[in-house]
């Protein structure tokens, strides 16, 4: 890996890390932004559902008033107009569901929205019944209330889904207002029914009771709104929900509070009450619409802030990356240029050049320091090269002084000069000694040649005996190999028998397990037959035939269970016997395997003996050849020793090329000749294997190692 690549990597890793962190932060911002957009759909769903609930509540009240008021034409006209309003609002609701992805954002609403769609499709059919045949207002109220409650439940789930606590807190009062409107709508419907009943002189206690429960429900929902809402939201409510309609509803409620006792509606028409209550509920609807609008504005502001934060993140991250890239590129170029100059200088040194210019030594950084150090190194190497040149011309008188204790090259050159002086002096002495030793070597080589001939005869006799022994060992090896194959086959057969017995044991255990299942089935059948008999007994005479069948089934189950028990017992015994056989085989297989292993070891040992005998035989043959070669070598050694004496004369002439200082007085020269003591040779006689003497006796020799040894102390050292 190049240094340039490492530097690039050192720059790239932080940049990549920065990009990764930037991507992680950007992803988080994008996810938050998507959540805010999803919240926009959540708020829109709550708004659309609330609007549909409001219109359905009005249609419900008009439908109840139309039925309880004897189906007057003026109410029918209002009801038909309201139905068109509901249809238009439902169409907008469906359009929103189709265009948004609310099912993905709130998965729990998927089934509820489908059910709401199915139930709302039934309104058209129910309207025909309201217009023609339906006579009870309670049934109409229940029909519409079921659908309104489903929509309100969707609103609750939608608000509860919100991952943003601020949005959830803002929308929770909206849910309470929708619930208050639902109770108020039912109060409106049943209040209109009470006024119509009072006009007819027949106030229903059940209707009155329902009216009171709805009035109470509205008040509780408004109390929840006040406890959950912010001061701003409460201010909106107090500002909007007031005026003549609110005051009229309060007065009408006082009449309705005692209408069950007085049976007097004070001449108030149910349609008038319905219109006044609707006007008041419309005011409440304005409040929750303002809440939804404020929440939407809040979301839009949050989305805008998220966009700005994302843009700011990319701007800061891009700026940091750009600065880092600029610094890295400029610094990398400067570093690369300096390293290139340093590389050129080092290449010059590698080629052996010491006199050249090094650019960049004026730099005031670490690379400049390195280039100046390389320049000093080139000068030092030039000095060493001049010293080596003098040594190459044979001048060993020059002294080399190291720059410091760490100057390995200078120390090595100094030690080399000292060693060369010593070597040249000693080589001169050794050349004389080599010449004297060559004559002694020539005499010894003649004796070696004579002894080699007698040894060759003895080796041939030993070779014949070894060949006969090799043939016997080879026969033993073949027999052992056949025995090894038989023992191995026996071990494999015993092992396979053990595996077969083990398979049989496992099969028997499987059968026993299956029989247990049959026993359980028989027990269950017996129990079912008993239950059937009990049921037949309860049926009396009609179940007699069934009781007989149940009895027979029970007997058959008992016999099956008994047979299964017997088979299970036999299986257990078979498993035990097979297991014992398996254990015996398991005990037998190791012994057979041990026998096969021993036979294999015997066979291997016999083969090794055969190989060893062959090697001995081959070694003896090779020894014979070596002895013959030794005789020839001894003759060549004599000739070589004469040549060695001549070469020693030439060596003395070569050594005289070097100029060294005169030897010191304490050094002994080689004036006295070196004396060698020849080894003692003892001649022996080789005999034939049969005991008869050879006609031609061959002399052999024996080296006497007790003779005077030659050591380094026998040489005289010369110091330069």
XYZ file of C-alpha atoms in Angstrom, residues 10-605:
596
model
C -6.588 9.167 5.944
C -8.434 12.042 4.246
C -11.177 9.887 2.758
C -12.118 8.036 5.966
C -13.081 11.198 7.928
C -14.885 12.529 4.836
C -16.783 9.268 4.402
C -17.548 9.240 8.124
C -18.797 12.812 7.873
C -20.910 11.898 4.864
C -22.258 8.880 6.765
C -23.155 10.984 9.805
C -24.656 13.602 7.500
C -26.726 10.870 5.871
C -27.832 9.531 9.266
C -28.873 12.999 10.452
C -30.554 13.723 7.117
C -32.427 10.452 7.319
C -33.605 11.331 10.812
C -34.791 14.757 9.610
C -36.533 13.159 6.624
C -38.233 10.626 8.868
C -39.394 13.410 11.186
C -40.596 15.342 8.156
C -42.517 12.310 6.896
C -44.061 11.837 10.340
C -45.188 15.467 10.298
C -46.730 14.943 6.869
C -48.411 11.791 8.132
C -49.745 13.839 11.042
C -51.238 16.194 8.464
C -53.225 13.257 7.065
C -54.188 12.250 10.609
C -55.522 15.735 11.336
C -57.309 15.822 7.965
C -58.934 12.438 8.680
C -60.144 13.678 12.055
C -61.524 16.838 10.406
C -63.296 14.931 7.598
C -64.711 12.371 10.025
C -65.873 15.133 12.367
C -67.638 16.959 9.514
C -69.389 13.745 8.434
C -70.405 13.050 12.043
C -71.932 16.523 12.301
C -74.038 16.089 9.164
C -75.137 12.581 10.168
C -76.200 13.923 13.566
C -78.418 16.495 11.871
C -79.946 13.859 9.572
C -80.524 11.615 12.590
C -82.321 14.368 14.489
C -84.479 15.293 11.478
C -85.314 11.614 10.884
C -86.384 11.087 14.509
C -88.419 14.322 14.432
C -89.981 13.359 11.109
C -91.144 9.975 12.455
C -92.319 11.167 15.878
C -93.980 14.281 14.397
C -96.230 12.304 12.073
C -94.101 12.837 8.930
C -94.943 16.502 8.215
C -94.048 17.865 4.780
C -91.961 20.788 6.036
C -89.690 18.389 8.009
C -89.483 16.056 4.985
C -88.189 18.930 2.839
C -85.457 19.733 5.385
C -84.655 16.012 5.731
C -84.207 15.563 2.000
C -81.890 18.568 1.827
C -79.891 17.263 4.741
C -79.588 13.862 3.064
C -77.991 15.535 0.073
C -75.594 17.355 2.407
C -74.650 14.038 4.066
C -74.090 12.378 0.686
C -71.797 15.217 -0.404
C -69.842 15.066 2.862
C -69.551 11.259 2.607
C -68.248 11.626 -0.962
C -65.534 14.012 0.291
C -64.711 11.538 3.079
C -64.282 8.686 0.600
C -62.264 10.881 -1.745
C -59.886 11.690 1.118
C -59.467 8.007 1.998
C -58.714 7.179 -1.634
C -56.183 9.963 -2.147
C -54.333 9.610 1.177
C -52.262 6.747 2.549
C -53.927 6.787 5.947
C -54.255 2.999 5.991
C -50.454 2.672 5.960
C -49.920 5.462 8.468
C -52.494 4.064 10.935
C -52.608 0.298 10.212
C -55.081 -0.331 13.037
C -57.725 1.727 11.185
C -57.736 -0.433 8.061
C -60.489 -2.833 9.127
C -62.499 -0.088 10.894
C -62.527 2.132 7.802
C -63.668 -0.786 5.650
C -66.481 -1.571 8.105
C -67.526 2.093 8.228
C -67.661 2.221 4.449
C -69.864 -0.887 4.371
C -72.212 0.409 7.066
C -72.543 3.876 5.488
C -73.541 2.289 2.191
C -76.663 0.964 3.980
C -77.949 4.490 4.754
C -79.646 4.819 1.363
C -81.782 1.725 1.954
C -82.614 2.773 5.508
C -83.766 6.214 4.322
C -86.550 4.554 2.332
C -87.780 2.888 5.511
C -87.689 6.213 7.378
C -89.744 7.836 4.603
C -92.348 5.058 4.392
C -92.670 2.301 6.964
C -90.533 2.996 10.035
C -92.739 4.113 12.978
C -90.324 4.347 15.950
C -87.860 7.210 16.370
C -85.689 5.109 18.683
C -84.885 2.642 15.922
C -83.893 5.468 13.569
C -81.741 7.035 16.279
C -80.035 3.712 16.979
C -79.233 3.177 13.291
C -77.559 6.564 12.858
C -75.946 6.461 16.301
C -74.138 3.212 15.482
C -72.481 4.815 12.468
C -71.721 8.049 14.270
C -70.112 6.119 17.148
C -67.958 4.199 14.671
C -66.731 7.446 13.129
C -66.054 8.952 16.560
C -64.068 5.832 17.467
C -61.972 6.362 14.321
C -61.315 9.935 15.472
C -60.209 8.677 18.891
C -57.827 6.109 17.369
C -56.460 8.676 14.923
C -55.648 11.131 17.692
C -54.231 8.380 19.890
C -51.910 7.294 17.065
C -50.189 10.666 16.842
C -46.464 10.246 17.715
C -46.243 13.984 18.398
C -47.378 14.676 21.961
C -48.018 18.335 21.216
C -50.379 17.487 18.369
C -52.078 14.816 20.466
C -52.676 17.331 23.277
C -54.082 19.852 20.808
C -56.465 17.309 19.243
C -57.696 15.656 22.455
C -60.063 18.573 23.228
C -61.336 18.196 19.646
C -62.322 14.584 20.460
C -64.139 15.730 23.586
C -66.079 18.343 21.567
C -67.052 15.742 18.964
C -68.318 13.471 21.757
C -70.187 16.432 23.321
C -71.795 17.160 19.937
C -72.843 13.519 19.644
C -74.599 13.638 23.001
C -75.989 17.081 22.084
C -77.285 15.737 18.774
C -79.142 12.918 20.516
C -80.396 15.402 23.089
C -81.663 17.512 20.189
C -83.421 14.545 18.575
C -85.067 13.233 21.727
C -85.913 16.767 22.899
C -87.776 17.346 19.614
C -89.555 14.028 20.155
C -90.588 15.082 23.702
C -92.001 18.384 22.446
C -93.945 16.555 19.710
C -95.193 13.993 22.259
C -96.241 16.790 24.665
C -98.190 18.418 21.839
C -99.984 15.087 21.362
C -100.516 14.759 25.126
C -98.489 11.566 25.516
C -94.899 12.045 26.838
C -92.967 8.750 26.868
C -90.957 8.108 30.066
C -88.410 6.098 28.068
C -87.861 9.013 25.694
C -87.510 11.386 28.643
C -84.992 9.098 30.339
C -82.924 8.848 27.148
C -83.030 12.646 26.786
C -81.652 13.128 30.318
C -78.837 10.596 29.787
C -77.752 12.398 26.629
C -77.913 15.790 28.331
C -75.705 14.428 31.108
C -73.301 12.908 28.562
C -72.923 16.271 26.801
C -72.146 18.076 30.034
C -69.530 15.463 31.032
C -67.890 15.693 27.593
C -67.754 19.505 27.874
C -66.181 19.149 31.328
C -63.512 16.905 29.813
C -62.947 19.496 27.106
C -62.335 22.201 29.694
C -59.915 20.006 31.655
C -57.977 18.966 28.520
C -58.025 22.192 26.537
C -55.535 25.016 26.688
C -56.537 28.503 27.836
C -56.552 29.607 24.207
C -58.941 26.799 23.219
C -61.208 27.577 26.176
C -61.202 31.222 25.116
C -62.321 30.183 21.619
C -65.185 28.171 23.118
C -66.345 30.997 25.358
C -66.075 33.459 22.479
C -67.981 31.384 19.901
C -70.544 29.316 21.863
C -72.798 32.152 23.001
C -75.685 34.245 21.737
C -79.464 33.918 21.345
C -79.386 30.282 20.230
C -77.430 29.240 23.304
C -79.773 31.182 25.584
C -82.874 29.717 23.883
C -81.540 26.166 24.297
C -80.931 26.827 28.002
C -84.542 28.022 28.415
C -85.937 25.048 26.460
C -83.922 22.685 28.649
C -85.733 24.054 31.726
C -89.050 23.118 30.103
C -87.773 19.708 29.095
C -86.438 19.057 32.610
C -90.006 18.761 34.005
C -91.925 17.766 30.893
C -92.429 14.209 32.175
C -94.344 15.608 35.164
C -96.149 18.495 33.553
C -96.835 16.805 30.221
C -96.687 20.409 28.915
C -94.353 21.537 26.191
C -95.611 25.143 26.527
C -96.508 25.115 22.874
C -92.936 24.741 21.681
C -92.747 22.994 18.335
C -90.212 20.177 18.076
C -88.925 21.607 14.785
C -88.228 24.953 16.449
C -86.315 23.260 19.273
C -84.426 21.226 16.702
C -83.410 24.352 14.756
C -82.261 26.181 17.908
C -80.288 23.154 19.155
C -78.747 22.729 15.699
C -77.644 26.369 15.681
C -75.963 25.853 19.055
C -74.271 22.648 17.907
C -73.076 24.477 14.804
C -71.325 26.925 17.101
C -69.588 24.030 18.875
C -68.644 22.659 15.467
C -67.034 26.037 14.680
C -64.907 25.650 17.813
C -63.564 22.210 16.941
C -62.995 23.318 13.342
C -60.867 26.179 14.668
C -58.952 23.679 16.812
C -58.268 21.531 13.747
C -57.247 24.581 11.723
C -54.848 25.713 14.466
C -53.369 22.235 14.662
C -52.920 22.210 10.874
C -51.152 25.580 11.055
C -48.946 24.227 13.809
C -48.060 21.210 11.645
C -47.302 23.394 8.639
C -44.965 25.469 10.792
C -43.254 22.334 12.055
C -42.885 21.029 8.488
C -41.383 24.363 7.414
C -38.951 24.275 10.361
C -37.954 20.712 9.429
C -37.272 21.807 5.837
C -35.108 24.696 7.051
C -33.209 22.411 9.454
C -32.580 19.901 6.648
C -31.290 22.634 4.313
C -29.079 24.022 7.097
C -27.704 20.513 7.774
C -26.775 19.982 4.133
C -25.237 23.476 3.882
C -23.051 23.035 6.984
C -22.096 19.469 6.043
C -21.260 20.470 2.469
C -19.122 23.379 3.699
C -17.201 21.170 6.121
C -16.584 18.572 3.416
C -15.456 21.217 0.913
C -12.980 22.745 3.398
C -11.658 19.308 4.349
C -11.212 18.384 0.680
C -9.356 21.639 -0.077
C -7.019 21.229 2.903
C -6.449 17.560 2.096
C -5.729 18.169 -1.599
C -3.297 21.076 -0.988
C -1.516 19.271 1.831
C -1.396 16.056 -0.177
C 0.159 17.790 -3.180
C 2.839 19.424 -1.025
C 3.590 16.147 0.720
C 3.607 14.234 -2.572
C 6.054 16.728 -4.165
C 8.420 16.472 -1.185
C 8.233 12.675 -1.155
C 8.969 12.640 -4.905
C 12.128 14.739 -4.366
C 13.147 12.463 -1.488
C 12.523 9.356 -3.626
C 14.689 10.750 -6.460
C 17.532 11.401 -4.011
C 17.253 7.901 -2.511
C 17.217 6.355 -6.008
C 20.441 8.252 -6.791
C 22.001 6.825 -3.620
C 20.743 3.364 -4.519
C 22.444 3.636 -7.924
C 25.726 4.465 -6.128
C 25.877 8.200 -6.900
C 27.137 10.456 -4.111
C 27.831 13.753 -5.921
C 24.467 15.223 -6.991
C 22.135 18.125 -6.074
C 19.095 17.517 -3.850
C 16.232 20.052 -4.374
C 13.893 20.976 -1.553
C 16.515 21.262 1.202
C 15.334 24.854 1.853
C 11.860 23.660 3.012
C 11.018 24.489 6.646
C 9.086 21.332 7.472
C 9.748 17.687 8.308
C 10.281 16.790 4.647
C 12.949 19.551 4.384
C 14.694 18.126 7.480
C 14.633 14.676 5.849
C 16.064 15.991 2.554
C 18.898 17.775 4.409
C 19.637 14.527 6.273
C 19.772 12.698 2.910
C 22.232 15.351 1.639
C 24.507 14.747 4.637
C 24.188 11.003 4.068
C 25.336 11.417 0.442
C 28.465 13.307 1.621
C 29.288 10.630 4.196
C 28.862 7.854 1.639
C 31.206 9.771 -0.703
C 33.942 9.691 1.969
C 33.400 5.952 2.482
C 33.560 5.365 -1.296
C 36.987 7.142 -1.505
C 38.328 4.931 1.295
C 37.032 1.797 -0.405
C 38.686 2.896 -3.661
C 42.105 3.117 -1.940
C 41.586 -0.356 -0.465
C 40.674 -1.693 -3.933
C 44.073 -0.453 -5.216
C 45.789 -2.585 -2.540
C 46.601 0.177 -0.082
C 45.920 -1.380 3.339
C 47.963 1.303 5.166
C 45.085 3.804 5.093
C 43.069 4.228 8.310
C 39.237 4.580 8.322
C 37.747 6.630 11.189
C 34.012 6.072 12.031
C 31.830 9.134 12.653
C 30.281 7.654 15.815
C 29.543 4.407 17.564
C 26.392 4.093 15.392
C 28.379 4.395 12.120
C 28.104 0.738 11.173
C 29.555 1.274 7.682
C 32.583 3.193 8.986
C 33.188 0.622 11.728
C 32.810 -2.188 9.201
C 35.355 -0.556 6.827
C 37.813 -0.024 9.676
C 37.442 -3.633 10.854
C 37.711 -4.846 7.250
C 41.079 -3.103 6.790
C 42.370 -4.590 10.065
C 41.118 -8.052 9.164
C 42.568 -7.847 5.661
C 45.956 -7.024 7.140
C 45.760 -10.052 9.404
C 44.435 -12.303 6.632
C 47.156 -11.342 4.171
C 49.862 -11.963 6.793
C 48.417 -15.304 7.792
C 47.752 -16.304 4.175
C 51.447 -15.858 3.422
C 52.384 -18.236 6.226
C 49.639 -20.688 5.310
C 50.851 -20.912 1.696
C 54.178 -22.293 2.931
C 52.489 -24.766 5.202
C 50.195 -25.937 2.361
C 53.220 -26.730 0.216
C 54.788 -28.898 2.944
C 51.491 -30.676 3.675
C 50.968 -31.565 0.018
C 54.008 -33.902 -0.008
C 52.780 -35.747 3.099
C 49.304 -36.104 1.550
C 50.770 -37.783 -1.534
C 52.397 -40.584 0.546
C 49.210 -41.179 2.527
C 47.086 -41.462 -0.657
C 49.216 -44.432 -1.854
C 48.544 -46.364 1.357
C 44.773 -45.632 1.113
C 44.642 -47.133 -2.402
C 46.182 -50.430 -1.209
C 43.745 -50.833 1.700
C 40.653 -50.105 -0.457
C 41.289 -53.175 -2.634
C 41.199 -55.608 0.346
C 38.053 -53.988 1.765
C 36.213 -54.510 -1.550
C 36.659 -58.327 -1.257
C 35.205 -58.430 2.261
C 32.221 -56.315 1.240
C 31.291 -58.704 -1.595
C 31.055 -61.650 0.840
C 28.817 -59.656 3.230
C 26.559 -58.664 0.286
C 25.800 -62.326 -0.572
C 24.680 -63.082 3.012
C 22.469 -60.003 3.217
C 20.705 -60.875 -0.058
C 19.712 -64.328 1.312
C 18.385 -62.738 4.531
C 16.423 -60.198 2.472
C 14.610 -62.962 0.552
C 13.437 -64.599 3.836
C 12.180 -61.303 5.262
C 10.296 -60.551 2.026
C 8.408 -63.900 2.276
C 7.467 -63.118 5.900
C 6.177 -59.685 4.840
C 3.898 -61.210 2.157
C 2.410 -63.677 4.678
C 1.818 -60.908 7.222
C 0.070 -58.768 4.581
C -2.399 -61.593 3.769
C -3.101 -62.090 7.496
C -3.692 -58.318 7.907
C -6.323 -58.309 5.125
C -8.200 -61.279 6.711
C -8.158 -59.648 10.172
C -9.367 -56.295 8.751
C -12.280 -58.004 6.933
C -13.271 -59.801 10.176
C -13.264 -56.502 12.077
C -15.451 -54.813 9.400
C -17.944 -57.738 9.454
C -18.202 -57.554 13.274
C -18.729 -53.792 13.185
C -21.449 -54.063 10.501
C -23.182 -56.778 12.611
C -23.188 -54.411 15.582
C -24.690 -51.641 13.452
C -27.397 -54.013 12.168
C -28.335 -54.997 15.740
C -28.441 -51.307 16.730
C -30.763 -50.570 13.772
C -33.004 -53.446 14.869
C -33.158 -52.076 18.434
C -34.121 -48.629 17.139
C -36.825 -50.157 14.924
C -38.239 -52.109 17.911
C -38.309 -48.898 19.983
C -40.153 -47.113 17.158
C -42.721 -49.965 17.025
C -43.182 -49.701 20.792
C -43.811 -45.950 20.484
C -46.374 -46.519 17.707
C -48.131 -49.183 19.868
C -48.396 -46.623 22.660
C -50.209 -44.361 20.180
C -52.593 -47.266 19.350
C -53.204 -47.796 23.078
C -54.029 -44.097 23.469
C -56.417 -44.285 20.474
C -58.123 -47.340 22.020
C -58.467 -45.536 25.343
C -59.952 -42.476 23.633
C -62.325 -44.755 21.665
C -63.388 -46.474 24.890
C -64.035 -43.081 26.462
C -66.034 -41.924 23.423
C -68.056 -45.158 23.514
C -68.788 -44.586 27.190
C -69.908 -41.015 26.456
C -72.059 -42.311 23.611
C -73.663 -44.862 25.940
C -74.430 -42.119 28.445
C -75.992 -39.964 25.725
C -77.989 -42.973 24.484
C -79.262 -43.569 27.999
C -80.381 -39.965 28.184
C -82.209 -40.380 24.878
C -84.325 -43.203 26.308
C -85.996 -45.577 23.884
C -84.758 -43.567 20.903
C -81.136 -44.232 21.851
C -81.317 -47.971 22.502
C -79.931 -48.898 19.113
C -77.189 -46.368 19.463
C -76.404 -47.734 22.951
C -75.925 -51.245 21.524
C -73.528 -49.884 18.894
C -71.679 -47.877 21.537
C -71.351 -50.997 23.701
C -69.904 -52.988 20.815
C -67.489 -50.180 19.990
C -66.397 -50.092 23.594
C -65.757 -53.834 23.642
C -63.825 -53.573 20.398
C -61.748 -50.731 21.895
C -61.041 -52.789 25.019
C -59.896 -55.754 22.922
C -57.715 -53.414 20.799
C -56.188 -51.944 23.929
C -55.512 -55.426 25.361
C -53.903 -56.583 22.102
C -51.816 -53.412 21.928
C -50.659 -54.019 25.515
C -49.569 -57.571 24.654
C -47.762 -56.411 21.531
C -46.086 -53.631 23.557
C -44.880 -56.212 26.124
C -43.468 -58.414 23.347
C -41.789 -55.381 21.773
C -40.178 -54.447 25.086
C -38.863 -57.987 25.524
C -37.578 -58.020 21.942
C -35.847 -54.673 22.505
C -34.180 -56.056 25.644
C -32.936 -59.204 23.854
C -31.728 -57.188 20.852
C -30.047 -54.701 23.146
C -28.220 -57.515 24.978
C -27.076 -58.936 21.617
C -25.928 -55.477 20.583
C -23.972 -55.020 23.820
C -22.276 -58.418 23.329
C -21.312 -57.448 19.783
C -20.115 -54.046 21.045
C -17.859 -55.884 23.553
C -16.654 -58.294 20.839
C -15.914 -55.683 18.135
C -13.073 -53.914 20.080
C -11.312 -57.286 20.626
C -11.575 -58.167 16.945
C -10.466 -54.677 16.026
C -7.542 -54.938 18.471
C -6.512 -58.253 16.838
C -6.675 -56.636 13.400
C -4.597 -53.706 14.660
C -1.948 -56.042 16.109
C -1.769 -58.031 12.869
C -1.482 -54.727 10.981
C 1.372 -53.661 13.248
C 3.133 -57.027 12.705
C 2.692 -56.648 8.952
C 4.035 -53.103 9.087
C 7.054 -54.196 11.138
